XYZ file of N, CA and C in Angstrom:
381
model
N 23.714 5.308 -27.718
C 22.393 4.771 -27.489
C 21.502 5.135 -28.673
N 20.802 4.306 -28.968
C 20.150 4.150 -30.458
C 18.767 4.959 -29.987
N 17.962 4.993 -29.070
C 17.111 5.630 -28.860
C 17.296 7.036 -27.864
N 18.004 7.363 -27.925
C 18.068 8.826 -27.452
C 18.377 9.041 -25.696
N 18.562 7.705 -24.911
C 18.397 7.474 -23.781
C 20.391 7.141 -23.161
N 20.197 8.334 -22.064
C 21.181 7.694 -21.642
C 21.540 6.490 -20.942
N 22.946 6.248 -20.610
C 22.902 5.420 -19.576
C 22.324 5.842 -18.472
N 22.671 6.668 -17.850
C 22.231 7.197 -16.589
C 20.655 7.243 -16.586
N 19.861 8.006 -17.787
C 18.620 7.556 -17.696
C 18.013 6.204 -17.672
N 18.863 5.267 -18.421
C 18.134 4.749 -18.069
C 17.985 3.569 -16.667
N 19.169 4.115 -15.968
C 19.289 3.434 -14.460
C 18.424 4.062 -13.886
N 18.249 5.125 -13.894
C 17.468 6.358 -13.348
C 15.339 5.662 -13.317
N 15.002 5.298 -14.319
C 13.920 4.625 -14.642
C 14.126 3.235 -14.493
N 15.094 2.286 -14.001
C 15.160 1.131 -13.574
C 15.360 1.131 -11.934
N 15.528 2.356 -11.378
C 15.193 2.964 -10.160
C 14.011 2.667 -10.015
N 13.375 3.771 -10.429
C 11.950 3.699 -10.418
C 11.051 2.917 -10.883
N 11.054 1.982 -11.266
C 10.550 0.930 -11.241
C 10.589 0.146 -10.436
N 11.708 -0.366 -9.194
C 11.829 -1.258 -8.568
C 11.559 -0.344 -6.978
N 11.962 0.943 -6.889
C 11.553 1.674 -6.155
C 10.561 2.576 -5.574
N 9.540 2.232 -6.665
C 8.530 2.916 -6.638
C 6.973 2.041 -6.828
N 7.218 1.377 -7.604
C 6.373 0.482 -8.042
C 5.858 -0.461 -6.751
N 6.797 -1.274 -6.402
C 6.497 -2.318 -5.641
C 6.161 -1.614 -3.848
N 6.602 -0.634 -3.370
C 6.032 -0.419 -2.397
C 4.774 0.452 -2.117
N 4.353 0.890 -3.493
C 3.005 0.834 -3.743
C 2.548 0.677 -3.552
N 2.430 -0.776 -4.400
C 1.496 -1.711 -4.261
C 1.550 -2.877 -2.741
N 2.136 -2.605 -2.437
C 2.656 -3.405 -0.719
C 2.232 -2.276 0.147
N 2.086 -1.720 -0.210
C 0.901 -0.297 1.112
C -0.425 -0.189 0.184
N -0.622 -0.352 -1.011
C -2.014 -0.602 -1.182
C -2.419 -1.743 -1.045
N -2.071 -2.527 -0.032
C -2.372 -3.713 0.338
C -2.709 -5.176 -1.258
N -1.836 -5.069 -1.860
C -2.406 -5.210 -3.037
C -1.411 -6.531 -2.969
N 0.189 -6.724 -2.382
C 1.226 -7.463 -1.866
C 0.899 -7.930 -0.182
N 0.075 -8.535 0.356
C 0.062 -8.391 1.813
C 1.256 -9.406 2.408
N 1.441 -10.614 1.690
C 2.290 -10.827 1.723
C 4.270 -10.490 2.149
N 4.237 -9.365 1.303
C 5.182 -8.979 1.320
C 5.430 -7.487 2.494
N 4.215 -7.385 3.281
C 4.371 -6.056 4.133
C 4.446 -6.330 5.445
N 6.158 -5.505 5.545
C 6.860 -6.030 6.580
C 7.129 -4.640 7.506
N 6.410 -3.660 6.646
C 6.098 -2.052 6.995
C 5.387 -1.817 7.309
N 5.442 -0.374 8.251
C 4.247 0.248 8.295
C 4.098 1.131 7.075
N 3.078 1.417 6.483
C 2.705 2.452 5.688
C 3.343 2.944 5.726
N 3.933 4.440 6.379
C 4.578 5.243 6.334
C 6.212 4.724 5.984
N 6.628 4.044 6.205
C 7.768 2.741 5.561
C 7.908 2.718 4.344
N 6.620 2.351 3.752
C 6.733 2.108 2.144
C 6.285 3.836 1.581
N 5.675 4.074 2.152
C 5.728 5.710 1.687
C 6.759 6.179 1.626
N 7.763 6.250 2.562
C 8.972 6.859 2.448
C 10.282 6.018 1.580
N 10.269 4.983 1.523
C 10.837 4.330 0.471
C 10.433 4.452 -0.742
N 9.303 5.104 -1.401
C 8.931 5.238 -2.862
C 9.033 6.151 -3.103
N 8.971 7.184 -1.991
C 9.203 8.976 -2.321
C 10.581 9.111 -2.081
N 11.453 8.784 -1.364
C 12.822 8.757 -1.451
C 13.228 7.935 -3.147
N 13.206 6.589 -3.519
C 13.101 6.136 -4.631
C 13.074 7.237 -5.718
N 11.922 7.638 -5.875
C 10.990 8.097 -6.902
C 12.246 9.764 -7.029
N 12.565 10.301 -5.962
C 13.382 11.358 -6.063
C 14.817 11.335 -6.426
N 16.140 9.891 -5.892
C 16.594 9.952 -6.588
C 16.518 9.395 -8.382
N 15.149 8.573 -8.885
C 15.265 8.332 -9.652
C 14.841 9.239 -10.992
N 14.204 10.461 -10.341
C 14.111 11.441 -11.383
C 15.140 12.398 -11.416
N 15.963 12.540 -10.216
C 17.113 13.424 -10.248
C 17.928 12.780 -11.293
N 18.052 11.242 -11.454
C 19.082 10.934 -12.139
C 18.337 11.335 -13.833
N 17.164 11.067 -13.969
C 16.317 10.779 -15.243
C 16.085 12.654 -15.702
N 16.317 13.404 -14.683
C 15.852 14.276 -15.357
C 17.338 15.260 -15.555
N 17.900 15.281 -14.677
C 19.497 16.275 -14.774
C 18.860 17.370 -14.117
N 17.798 17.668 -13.493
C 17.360 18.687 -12.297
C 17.789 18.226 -10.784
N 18.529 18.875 -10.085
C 18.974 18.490 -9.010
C 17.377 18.875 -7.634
N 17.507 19.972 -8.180
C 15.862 20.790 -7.062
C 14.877 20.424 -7.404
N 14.394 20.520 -8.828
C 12.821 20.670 -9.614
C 13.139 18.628 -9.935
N 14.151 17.870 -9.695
C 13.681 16.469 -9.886
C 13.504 16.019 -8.380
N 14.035 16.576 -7.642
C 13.461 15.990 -6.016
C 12.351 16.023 -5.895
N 11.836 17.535 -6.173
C 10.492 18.026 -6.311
C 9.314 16.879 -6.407
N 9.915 16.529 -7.629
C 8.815 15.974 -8.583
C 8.848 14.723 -8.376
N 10.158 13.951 -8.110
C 10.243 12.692 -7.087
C 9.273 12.280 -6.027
N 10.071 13.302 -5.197
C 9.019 13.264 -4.054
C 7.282 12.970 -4.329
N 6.686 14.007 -5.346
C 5.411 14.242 -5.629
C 5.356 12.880 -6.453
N 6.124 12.227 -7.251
C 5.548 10.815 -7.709
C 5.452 9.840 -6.652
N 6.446 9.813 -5.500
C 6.530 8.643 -5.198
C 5.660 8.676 -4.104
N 4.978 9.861 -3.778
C 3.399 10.050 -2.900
C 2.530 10.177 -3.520
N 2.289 10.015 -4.746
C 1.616 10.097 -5.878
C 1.187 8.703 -5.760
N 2.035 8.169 -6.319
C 2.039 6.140 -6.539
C 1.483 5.569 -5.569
N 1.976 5.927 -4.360
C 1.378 5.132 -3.085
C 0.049 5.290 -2.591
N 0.018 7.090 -2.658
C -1.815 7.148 -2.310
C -2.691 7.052 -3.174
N -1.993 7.085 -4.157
C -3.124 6.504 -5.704
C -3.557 4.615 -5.778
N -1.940 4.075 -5.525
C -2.474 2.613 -5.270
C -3.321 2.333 -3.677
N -3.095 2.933 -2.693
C -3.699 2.756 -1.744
C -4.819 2.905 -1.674
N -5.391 4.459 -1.890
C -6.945 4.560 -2.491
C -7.919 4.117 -3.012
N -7.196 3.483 -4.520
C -7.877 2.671 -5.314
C -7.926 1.513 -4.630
N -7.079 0.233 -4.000
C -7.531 -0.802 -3.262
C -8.280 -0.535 -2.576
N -8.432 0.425 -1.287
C -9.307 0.485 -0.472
C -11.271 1.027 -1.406
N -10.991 1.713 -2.301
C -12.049 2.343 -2.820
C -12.457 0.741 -3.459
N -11.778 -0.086 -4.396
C -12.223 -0.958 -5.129
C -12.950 -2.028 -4.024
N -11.810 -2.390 -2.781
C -12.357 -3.465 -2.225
C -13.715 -3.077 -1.044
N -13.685 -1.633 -1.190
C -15.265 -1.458 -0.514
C -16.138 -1.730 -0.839
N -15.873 -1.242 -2.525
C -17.630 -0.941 -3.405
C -17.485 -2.546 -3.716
N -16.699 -3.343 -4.547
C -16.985 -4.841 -4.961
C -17.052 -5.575 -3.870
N -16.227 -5.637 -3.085
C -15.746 -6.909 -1.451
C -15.491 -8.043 -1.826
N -14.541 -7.805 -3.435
C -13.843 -9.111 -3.283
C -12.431 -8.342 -3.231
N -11.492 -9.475 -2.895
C -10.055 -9.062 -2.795
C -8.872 -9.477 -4.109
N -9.788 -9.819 -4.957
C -8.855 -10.493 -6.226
C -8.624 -9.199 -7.002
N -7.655 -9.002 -7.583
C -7.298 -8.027 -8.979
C -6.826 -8.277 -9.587
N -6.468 -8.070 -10.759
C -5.734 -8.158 -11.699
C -4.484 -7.818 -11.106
N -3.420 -8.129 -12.253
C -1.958 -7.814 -12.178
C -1.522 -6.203 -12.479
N -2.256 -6.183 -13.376
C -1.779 -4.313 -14.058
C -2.740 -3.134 -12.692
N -3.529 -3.727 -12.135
C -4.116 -2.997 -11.228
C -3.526 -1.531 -10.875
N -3.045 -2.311 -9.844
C -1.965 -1.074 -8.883
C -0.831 -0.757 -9.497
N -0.612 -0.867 -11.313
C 0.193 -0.231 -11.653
C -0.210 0.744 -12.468
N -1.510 0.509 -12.658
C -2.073 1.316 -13.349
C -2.827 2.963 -12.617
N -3.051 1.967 -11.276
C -2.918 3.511 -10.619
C -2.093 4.026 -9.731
N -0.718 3.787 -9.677
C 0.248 4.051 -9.038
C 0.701 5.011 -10.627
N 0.525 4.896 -11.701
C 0.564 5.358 -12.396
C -0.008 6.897 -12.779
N -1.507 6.503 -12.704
C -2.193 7.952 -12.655
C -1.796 8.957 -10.926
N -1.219 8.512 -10.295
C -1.057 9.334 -8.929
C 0.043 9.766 -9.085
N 0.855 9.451 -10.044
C 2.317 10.004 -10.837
C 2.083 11.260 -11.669
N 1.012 11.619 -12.296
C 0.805 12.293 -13.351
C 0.701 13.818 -12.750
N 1.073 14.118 -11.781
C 1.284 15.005 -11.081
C 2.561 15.654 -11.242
N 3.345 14.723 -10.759
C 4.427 14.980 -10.791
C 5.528 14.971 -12.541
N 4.244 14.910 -13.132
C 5.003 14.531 -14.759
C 4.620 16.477 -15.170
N 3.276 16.420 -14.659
C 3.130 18.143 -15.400
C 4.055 18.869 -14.487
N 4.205 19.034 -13.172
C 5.058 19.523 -12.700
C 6.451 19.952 -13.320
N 6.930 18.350 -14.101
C 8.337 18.713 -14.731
C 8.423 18.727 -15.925
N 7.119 18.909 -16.648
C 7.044 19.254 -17.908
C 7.099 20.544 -17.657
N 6.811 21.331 -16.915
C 6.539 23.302 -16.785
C 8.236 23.846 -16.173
N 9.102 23.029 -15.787
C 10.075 23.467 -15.490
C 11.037 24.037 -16.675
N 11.379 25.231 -16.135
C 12.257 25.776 -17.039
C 13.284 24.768 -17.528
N 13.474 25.339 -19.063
C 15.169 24.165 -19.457
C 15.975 24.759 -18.901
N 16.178 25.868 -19.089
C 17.549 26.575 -18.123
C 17.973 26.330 -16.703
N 16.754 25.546 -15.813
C 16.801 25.016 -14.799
C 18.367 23.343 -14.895
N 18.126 22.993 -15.795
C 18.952 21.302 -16.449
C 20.240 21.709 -16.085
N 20.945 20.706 -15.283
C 22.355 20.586 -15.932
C 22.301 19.385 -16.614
N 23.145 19.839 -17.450
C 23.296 19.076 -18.478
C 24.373 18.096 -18.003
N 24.672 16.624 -18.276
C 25.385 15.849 -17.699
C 26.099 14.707 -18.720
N 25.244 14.927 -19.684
C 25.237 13.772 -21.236
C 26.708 14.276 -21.755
């Protein structure tokens, strides 16, 4: 791999993207369309998601669940929040596209310092 990325990483982040992302934004009501859940549904599908996809992305078996977990409740109450906070104060229901990825994004950033502070000696190594 020409950029430093494994295979496994990068299934690991094509996880999370499809696992994390979209039920997000489908509990921040942002997809209504597509919500066939209750909340707690898509919560637990993005934090399950979000955990194996950093276990695979990071080679931490404990400290990437961890931090899984904490993104993929990160993503959801960050996109949820922000819809509900946006569509109070404006009261329209239109957004943009990058919206709820942008703050499914910042409700992640939790879980990024988290596994930036983890010991390396914690890694197995798998490469």
């Amino acid at each position: 791999m020409s950029d430093g990325e494994s295979r496994g990483q990068k299934f690991g982040a094509i996880i999370a993207v499809i696992l994390v992302f979209p039920p997000a934004a489908i509990a921040g009501g942002f997809l209504p369309q597509l919500n066939v859940l209750p909340f707690w549904g898509w919560l637990a599908i993005a934090m399950i998601g979000g955990s194996i996809s950093v276990v695979i992305v990071s080679g931490w078996p404990l400290h990437g669940t961890i931090a899984g977990l904490m993104l993929g409740l990160g993503a959801v109450l960050a996109a949820y929040f922000y819809g509900y906070v946006r569509l109070t104060l404006l009261g329209s229901s239109y957004f943009f596209f990058a919206e709820p990825f942008v703050a499914s994004v910042v409700g992640m950033i939790p879980s990024f310092i988290y596994l930036a502070n983890v010991p390396y000696k914690a890694r197995i190594d798998t490469r």
